[in-house]
């Protein structure tokens, strides 16, 4: 066991406030508080030699709690980094029996503002549980919660397989999966959760259970879409796919100047619905060289270049110069997009606040209006020039082919996700206020032509101000709430847009 931290923290009594997110739904006690001296509880234990305990203020603590965004962040007084599943079970039992509020973290890329409802809690850092095993005969991949999305690319590709993933390498694969997991291959393979065969989970009472179609099938339904609500997943097994077309992806990227943007949006709208293998990521951002608002576009076609060129003909025929046309192997797809911009997208410890929503209709006229609003915002608020309005145009054929009742994930008709990614310096209140006002306005505008009658959001992208129906779907909530009541009635796992344990 390795402990680091200030003695003051070790010897003082730590007050812990429990703040249940309430959503207007009547969840347990709205606010409870308990006085727990964490240090002796954690240090008077036998831990495996590589399990570490750290306390706020130490470099070790920072490195195991550092997050992608510092906005509305949870805070902790101590962190446990279990090196074994036994130690994870032990810390869960300690925390639940002492009523210590805690958050188990994988990649620490969760950004919903409800995570900030945990203050002065205990961090359970899962990053050391990072085993990865590929069974090429069974065609399955089993990973621990410390494995990131990007860490599966090379092992799978090198063995002749691929899998649907998210579009960034830095979140944990399990973290992404628990909300459903959307990405560029969802039209061909479905959600990441659709690849799931089974998980192992530690529950609130410290049981370690198998969850699959044959074992706790109700819970298996629930973890695929609402999976952060019931326990801590210690491993997940996925179906992988033998490579087709050598794993090649045809990629075309464009830089669209302001004056060409409307024409570009109209062409894009005319291509809806996209064929299953074709996806696009589009960024409306500020170019600090030209000082202009611009549109950056990435298209990827899973398959042969010839088919890719045919699918992309309407775009290739526009008089817009490509910045890149290439065939890349799938394990390099994300790293090579937009000249490797993902490195800065993945950088940790930055203030970022996001609004997101789903769409099933593409609307050129609304995108043109949104572009003008972004242009105006960049002109008036130089402090917000790193903000980005991002569109993910992802087809849904394979996702929609899975019956709606198969999983808790509610939005199988979605063909795109929009997020307004607000970046501003901490303390720049004027830019912050203008960014939030614009975010809410863009959300209203773009939801109106999204094809949905009201705001809907994919849980992994939620801001935290949405209604639970807008996140989980009204029709899923009765069953989810009754499962919550069975597995986590005391709301230990409720910081990520937590479910109520009764609905309606
Ligand atoms: C740069 C970036 C790119 C993204 N790209 C995509 C994408 O392409 N597709 C997509 O679907 N989503 C994407 N997301 C959203 C992402 O899926 C969610 O933020 C997800 O919650 C991150 O998981 P994490 O483990 O990294 O985060 P954490 O902050 O560690 O965890 C987030 C929540 O999940 C819970 N959790 C994490 N691991 C476990 C576990 N093993 N068992 C139980 N609960 C757990 C935590 O308790 C917490 O409530 C992206 C996010 C970012 C910041
Ligand atoms: C602890 O980690 C070290 C270094 O990675 C390793 O050599 C050792 O075997 C580990 N010990 C246990 C008990 O896992
Ligand atoms: C900014 O615009 C210039 C000129 O069009 C271009 O070369 C450059 O790649 C753009 N930068 C970004 C980050 O898009
Ligand atoms: C862009 O703006 C910066 C200052 O904000 C200025 O220094 C630079 O000259 C401008 N570039 C162009 C091409 O106008
Ligand atoms: C993290 O960001 C904060 C500002 O938000 C800064 O004070 C701190 O030095 C950063 N820490 C590291 C290690 O980068
Ligand atoms: C900015 O907001 C923070 C918190 O919201 C507040 O403490 C601070 O005083 C504000 N600064 C200014 C200059 O208004
Ligand atoms: C979405 O698109 C369909 C087909 O083009 C159209 O019939 C419908 O009216 C659109 N819905 C909205 C809300 O824009």
Short mmCIF file of N, CA and C in Angstrom, two decimals, residues 285-383:
data_model
loop_
_atom_site.label_atom_id
_atom_site.label_comp_id
_atom_site.label_asym_id
_atom_site.label_seq_id
_atom_site.Cartn_x
_atom_site.Cartn_y
_atom_site.Cartn_z
N UNK A 285 -15.74 26.24 -36.61
CA UNK A 285 -14.77 26.79 -35.65
C UNK A 285 -14.12 28.05 -36.18
N UNK A 286 -13.22 28.60 -35.41
CA UNK A 286 -12.58 29.86 -35.77
C UNK A 286 -11.15 29.58 -36.20
N UNK A 287 -10.77 30.13 -37.34
CA UNK A 287 -9.42 29.92 -37.85
C UNK A 287 -8.56 31.13 -37.46
N UNK A 288 -7.57 30.89 -36.62
CA UNK A 288 -6.77 32.01 -36.09
C UNK A 288 -5.73 32.51 -37.09
N UNK A 289 -5.59 31.84 -38.23
CA UNK A 289 -4.69 32.36 -39.28
C UNK A 289 -5.45 33.34 -40.17
N UNK A 290 -6.65 32.93 -40.59
CA UNK A 290 -7.43 33.79 -41.49
C UNK A 290 -8.37 34.72 -40.72
N UNK A 291 -8.51 34.45 -39.41
CA UNK A 291 -9.49 35.17 -38.58
C UNK A 291 -10.91 35.06 -39.12
N UNK A 292 -11.23 33.90 -39.66
CA UNK A 292 -12.56 33.67 -40.22
C UNK A 292 -13.21 32.46 -39.53
N UNK A 293 -14.53 32.50 -39.50
CA UNK A 293 -15.27 31.31 -39.09
C UNK A 293 -15.27 30.35 -40.28
N UNK A 294 -15.03 29.09 -40.02
CA UNK A 294 -14.91 28.12 -41.12
C UNK A 294 -15.62 26.81 -40.76
N UNK A 295 -15.72 25.95 -41.76
CA UNK A 295 -16.29 24.62 -41.54
C UNK A 295 -15.21 23.60 -41.92
N UNK A 296 -14.86 22.74 -41.00
CA UNK A 296 -13.92 21.66 -41.28
C UNK A 296 -14.71 20.37 -41.34
N UNK A 297 -14.46 19.57 -42.36
CA UNK A 297 -15.27 18.37 -42.56
C UNK A 297 -14.41 17.13 -42.75
N UNK A 298 -14.83 16.07 -42.10
CA UNK A 298 -14.18 14.77 -42.25
C UNK A 298 -15.25 13.78 -42.69
N UNK A 299 -14.96 13.04 -43.76
CA UNK A 299 -15.84 11.96 -44.19
C UNK A 299 -15.07 10.65 -44.14
N UNK A 300 -15.74 9.58 -43.71
CA UNK A 300 -15.09 8.28 -43.70
C UNK A 300 -16.05 7.26 -44.29
N UNK A 301 -15.55 6.45 -45.21
CA UNK A 301 -16.35 5.36 -45.78
C UNK A 301 -15.66 4.05 -45.43
N UNK A 302 -16.37 3.18 -44.73
CA UNK A 302 -15.80 1.88 -44.35
C UNK A 302 -15.93 0.95 -45.54
N UNK A 303 -14.81 0.73 -46.22
CA UNK A 303 -14.85 -0.14 -47.40
C UNK A 303 -13.92 0.38 -48.47
N UNK A 304 -14.10 -0.17 -49.68
CA UNK A 304 -13.21 0.17 -50.79
C UNK A 304 -13.29 1.62 -51.23
N UNK A 305 -12.17 2.12 -51.70
CA UNK A 305 -12.10 3.50 -52.20
C UNK A 305 -13.14 3.76 -53.30
N UNK A 306 -13.30 2.81 -54.22
CA UNK A 306 -14.25 3.01 -55.33
C UNK A 306 -15.66 3.26 -54.82
N UNK A 307 -16.06 2.40 -53.87
CA UNK A 307 -17.41 2.57 -53.31
C UNK A 307 -17.49 3.87 -52.52
N UNK A 308 -16.42 4.20 -51.83
CA UNK A 308 -16.37 5.42 -51.04
C UNK A 308 -16.51 6.65 -51.93
N UNK A 309 -15.81 6.64 -53.05
CA UNK A 309 -15.90 7.78 -53.98
C UNK A 309 -17.31 7.90 -54.54
N UNK A 310 -17.94 6.75 -54.81
CA UNK A 310 -19.31 6.80 -55.35
C UNK A 310 -20.26 7.37 -54.30
N UNK A 311 -20.11 6.90 -53.05
CA UNK A 311 -21.02 7.38 -52.00
C UNK A 311 -20.83 8.88 -51.75
N UNK A 312 -19.59 9.33 -51.94
CA UNK A 312 -19.27 10.73 -51.64
C UNK A 312 -19.35 11.66 -52.84
N UNK A 313 -19.82 11.13 -53.98
CA UNK A 313 -19.80 11.91 -55.21
C UNK A 313 -20.40 13.32 -55.07
N UNK A 314 -21.55 13.48 -54.39
CA UNK A 314 -22.12 14.83 -54.31
C UNK A 314 -21.16 15.84 -53.68
N UNK A 315 -20.35 15.37 -52.72
CA UNK A 315 -19.39 16.26 -52.06
C UNK A 315 -18.16 16.46 -52.94
N UNK A 316 -17.68 15.35 -53.51
CA UNK A 316 -16.47 15.44 -54.34
C UNK A 316 -16.73 16.31 -55.57
N UNK A 317 -17.99 16.37 -56.01
CA UNK A 317 -18.34 17.16 -57.19
C UNK A 317 -18.47 18.66 -56.89
N UNK A 318 -18.50 19.01 -55.62
CA UNK A 318 -18.57 20.45 -55.28
C UNK A 318 -17.22 21.08 -55.58
N UNK A 319 -17.23 22.35 -55.81
CA UNK A 319 -15.98 23.05 -56.09
C UNK A 319 -15.32 23.48 -54.77
N UNK A 320 -15.02 22.48 -53.95
CA UNK A 320 -14.38 22.75 -52.67
C UNK A 320 -13.14 21.87 -52.60
N UNK A 321 -12.01 22.49 -52.34
CA UNK A 321 -10.77 21.72 -52.38
C UNK A 321 -10.64 20.80 -51.17
N UNK A 322 -10.25 19.57 -51.44
CA UNK A 322 -10.05 18.62 -50.34
C UNK A 322 -8.71 18.93 -49.67
N UNK A 323 -8.68 18.83 -48.35
CA UNK A 323 -7.41 18.98 -47.64
C UNK A 323 -6.73 17.63 -47.48
N UNK A 324 -7.50 16.56 -47.64
CA UNK A 324 -6.91 15.23 -47.54
C UNK A 324 -7.84 14.22 -48.20
N UNK A 325 -7.25 13.35 -49.03
CA UNK A 325 -7.98 12.20 -49.58
C UNK A 325 -7.05 11.02 -49.37
N UNK A 326 -7.51 10.01 -48.65
CA UNK A 326 -6.59 8.93 -48.31
C UNK A 326 -7.35 7.65 -48.00
N UNK A 327 -6.65 6.54 -48.12
CA UNK A 327 -7.15 5.26 -47.62
C UNK A 327 -6.33 4.96 -46.38
N UNK A 328 -7.01 4.81 -45.23
CA UNK A 328 -6.28 4.53 -43.98
C UNK A 328 -6.81 3.25 -43.35
N UNK A 329 -5.94 2.51 -42.65
CA UNK A 329 -6.43 1.35 -41.92
C UNK A 329 -7.25 1.81 -40.71
N UNK A 330 -8.26 1.05 -40.31
CA UNK A 330 -9.23 1.55 -39.31
C UNK A 330 -8.57 1.93 -38.00
N UNK A 331 -7.46 1.26 -37.63
CA UNK A 331 -6.82 1.60 -36.35
C UNK A 331 -6.16 2.97 -36.38
N UNK A 332 -6.00 3.56 -37.58
CA UNK A 332 -5.41 4.91 -37.69
C UNK A 332 -6.48 5.96 -38.02
N UNK A 333 -7.72 5.53 -38.14
CA UNK A 333 -8.78 6.45 -38.60
C UNK A 333 -8.90 7.68 -37.69
N UNK A 334 -9.01 7.43 -36.40
CA UNK A 334 -9.27 8.53 -35.48
C UNK A 334 -8.03 9.39 -35.28
N UNK A 335 -6.88 8.75 -35.16
CA UNK A 335 -5.64 9.50 -34.94
C UNK A 335 -5.27 10.39 -36.10
N UNK A 336 -5.69 10.01 -37.32
CA UNK A 336 -5.27 10.80 -38.48
C UNK A 336 -6.29 11.87 -38.86
N UNK A 337 -7.48 11.84 -38.26
CA UNK A 337 -8.52 12.80 -38.67
C UNK A 337 -8.08 14.24 -38.40
N UNK A 338 -8.41 15.12 -39.32
CA UNK A 338 -8.10 16.55 -39.18
C UNK A 338 -6.63 16.77 -38.78
N UNK A 339 -5.74 16.03 -39.43
CA UNK A 339 -4.32 16.24 -39.18
C UNK A 339 -3.88 15.96 -37.75
N UNK A 340 -4.61 15.08 -37.06
CA UNK A 340 -4.18 14.69 -35.71
C UNK A 340 -4.68 15.62 -34.61
N UNK A 341 -5.77 16.34 -34.88
CA UNK A 341 -6.30 17.31 -33.90
C UNK A 341 -6.75 16.62 -32.60
N UNK A 342 -6.94 15.30 -32.68
CA UNK A 342 -7.46 14.58 -31.52
C UNK A 342 -6.55 14.73 -30.30
N UNK A 343 -5.25 14.92 -30.53
CA UNK A 343 -4.35 15.09 -29.38
C UNK A 343 -4.78 16.28 -28.52
N UNK A 344 -5.15 17.37 -29.18
CA UNK A 344 -5.56 18.53 -28.37
C UNK A 344 -6.99 18.35 -27.86
N UNK A 345 -7.83 17.63 -28.61
CA UNK A 345 -9.19 17.37 -28.11
C UNK A 345 -9.13 16.53 -26.83
N UNK A 346 -8.18 15.62 -26.77
CA UNK A 346 -8.10 14.72 -25.62
C UNK A 346 -7.37 15.33 -24.42
N UNK A 347 -6.75 16.48 -24.58
CA UNK A 347 -5.95 17.04 -23.48
C UNK A 347 -6.80 17.24 -22.21
N UNK A 348 -6.24 16.88 -21.08
CA UNK A 348 -6.95 16.95 -19.79
C UNK A 348 -6.83 18.31 -19.11
N UNK A 349 -7.61 18.47 -18.04
CA UNK A 349 -7.47 19.60 -17.11
C UNK A 349 -7.75 20.94 -17.77
N UNK A 350 -8.79 20.98 -18.62
CA UNK A 350 -9.17 22.22 -19.30
C UNK A 350 -10.64 22.50 -18.99
N UNK A 351 -10.99 23.77 -18.87
CA UNK A 351 -12.39 24.14 -18.61
C UNK A 351 -13.20 23.97 -19.89
N UNK A 352 -14.11 23.01 -19.89
CA UNK A 352 -14.96 22.78 -21.07
C UNK A 352 -16.38 22.52 -20.59
N UNK A 353 -17.32 23.15 -21.26
CA UNK A 353 -18.73 22.99 -20.90
C UNK A 353 -19.46 22.67 -22.20
N UNK A 354 -20.33 21.66 -22.19
CA UNK A 354 -20.94 21.22 -23.45
C UNK A 354 -22.46 21.11 -23.37
N UNK A 355 -23.10 21.51 -24.45
CA UNK A 355 -24.51 21.20 -24.68
C UNK A 355 -24.58 20.27 -25.88
N UNK A 356 -25.42 19.25 -25.79
CA UNK A 356 -25.53 18.31 -26.90
C UNK A 356 -26.98 17.89 -27.09
N UNK A 357 -27.28 17.37 -28.26
CA UNK A 357 -28.62 16.88 -28.54
C UNK A 357 -28.56 15.96 -29.77
N UNK A 358 -29.64 15.19 -29.91
CA UNK A 358 -29.73 14.23 -31.02
C UNK A 358 -30.48 14.85 -32.19
N UNK A 359 -30.27 14.28 -33.37
CA UNK A 359 -31.11 14.65 -34.52
C UNK A 359 -31.37 13.41 -35.35
N UNK A 360 -32.51 13.43 -36.07
CA UNK A 360 -32.71 12.42 -37.10
C UNK A 360 -32.90 13.06 -38.46
N UNK A 361 -33.11 14.37 -38.49
CA UNK A 361 -33.19 15.09 -39.77
C UNK A 361 -32.00 16.03 -39.90
N UNK A 362 -31.48 16.17 -41.09
CA UNK A 362 -30.44 17.17 -41.34
C UNK A 362 -31.12 18.40 -41.94
N UNK A 363 -30.68 19.58 -41.54
CA UNK A 363 -31.36 20.80 -41.98
C UNK A 363 -30.37 21.89 -42.37
N UNK A 364 -30.15 22.04 -43.68
CA UNK A 364 -29.18 23.01 -44.18
C UNK A 364 -29.50 24.44 -43.73
N UNK A 365 -30.78 24.79 -43.75
CA UNK A 365 -31.11 26.18 -43.43
C UNK A 365 -30.78 26.48 -41.96
N UNK A 366 -31.03 25.51 -41.08
CA UNK A 366 -30.71 25.74 -39.67
C UNK A 366 -29.18 25.80 -39.48
N UNK A 367 -28.45 24.99 -40.23
CA UNK A 367 -26.98 25.02 -40.08
C UNK A 367 -26.43 26.38 -40.55
N UNK A 368 -27.06 26.93 -41.59
CA UNK A 368 -26.62 28.25 -42.08
C UNK A 368 -26.86 29.31 -41.01
N UNK A 369 -28.02 29.25 -40.37
CA UNK A 369 -28.31 30.20 -39.29
C UNK A 369 -27.32 30.01 -38.14
N UNK A 370 -27.04 28.76 -37.80
CA UNK A 370 -26.13 28.48 -36.69
C UNK A 370 -24.72 28.99 -37.01
N UNK A 371 -24.33 28.82 -38.27
CA UNK A 371 -23.01 29.31 -38.69
C UNK A 371 -22.92 30.82 -38.46
N UNK A 372 -23.97 31.57 -38.84
CA UNK A 372 -23.96 33.03 -38.64
C UNK A 372 -23.87 33.38 -37.17
N UNK A 373 -24.58 32.62 -36.34
CA UNK A 373 -24.56 32.90 -34.90
C UNK A 373 -23.17 32.61 -34.33
N UNK A 374 -22.50 31.58 -34.81
CA UNK A 374 -21.13 31.28 -34.37
C UNK A 374 -20.19 32.41 -34.81
N UNK A 375 -20.38 32.87 -36.03
CA UNK A 375 -19.54 33.93 -36.59
C UNK A 375 -19.65 35.20 -35.73
N UNK A 376 -20.87 35.52 -35.37
CA UNK A 376 -21.14 36.69 -34.56
C UNK A 376 -20.50 36.55 -33.16
N UNK A 377 -20.64 35.37 -32.58
CA UNK A 377 -20.07 35.08 -31.26
C UNK A 377 -18.54 35.19 -31.29
N UNK A 378 -17.91 34.62 -32.31
CA UNK A 378 -16.44 34.69 -32.39
C UNK A 378 -15.98 36.15 -32.53
N UNK A 379 -16.76 36.93 -33.30
CA UNK A 379 -16.37 38.33 -33.50
C UNK A 379 -16.47 39.11 -32.19
N UNK A 380 -17.53 38.85 -31.43
CA UNK A 380 -17.76 39.64 -30.21
C UNK A 380 -17.01 39.12 -29.00
N UNK A 381 -16.64 37.85 -29.00
CA UNK A 381 -16.05 37.24 -27.80
C UNK A 381 -14.76 36.50 -28.13
N UNK A 382 -13.69 37.25 -28.31
CA UNK A 382 -12.41 36.60 -28.65
C UNK A 382 -12.02 35.51 -27.64
N UNK A 383 -12.47 35.64 -26.38
CA UNK A 383 -12.16 34.63 -25.36
C UNK A 383 -12.83 33.29 -25.64
#
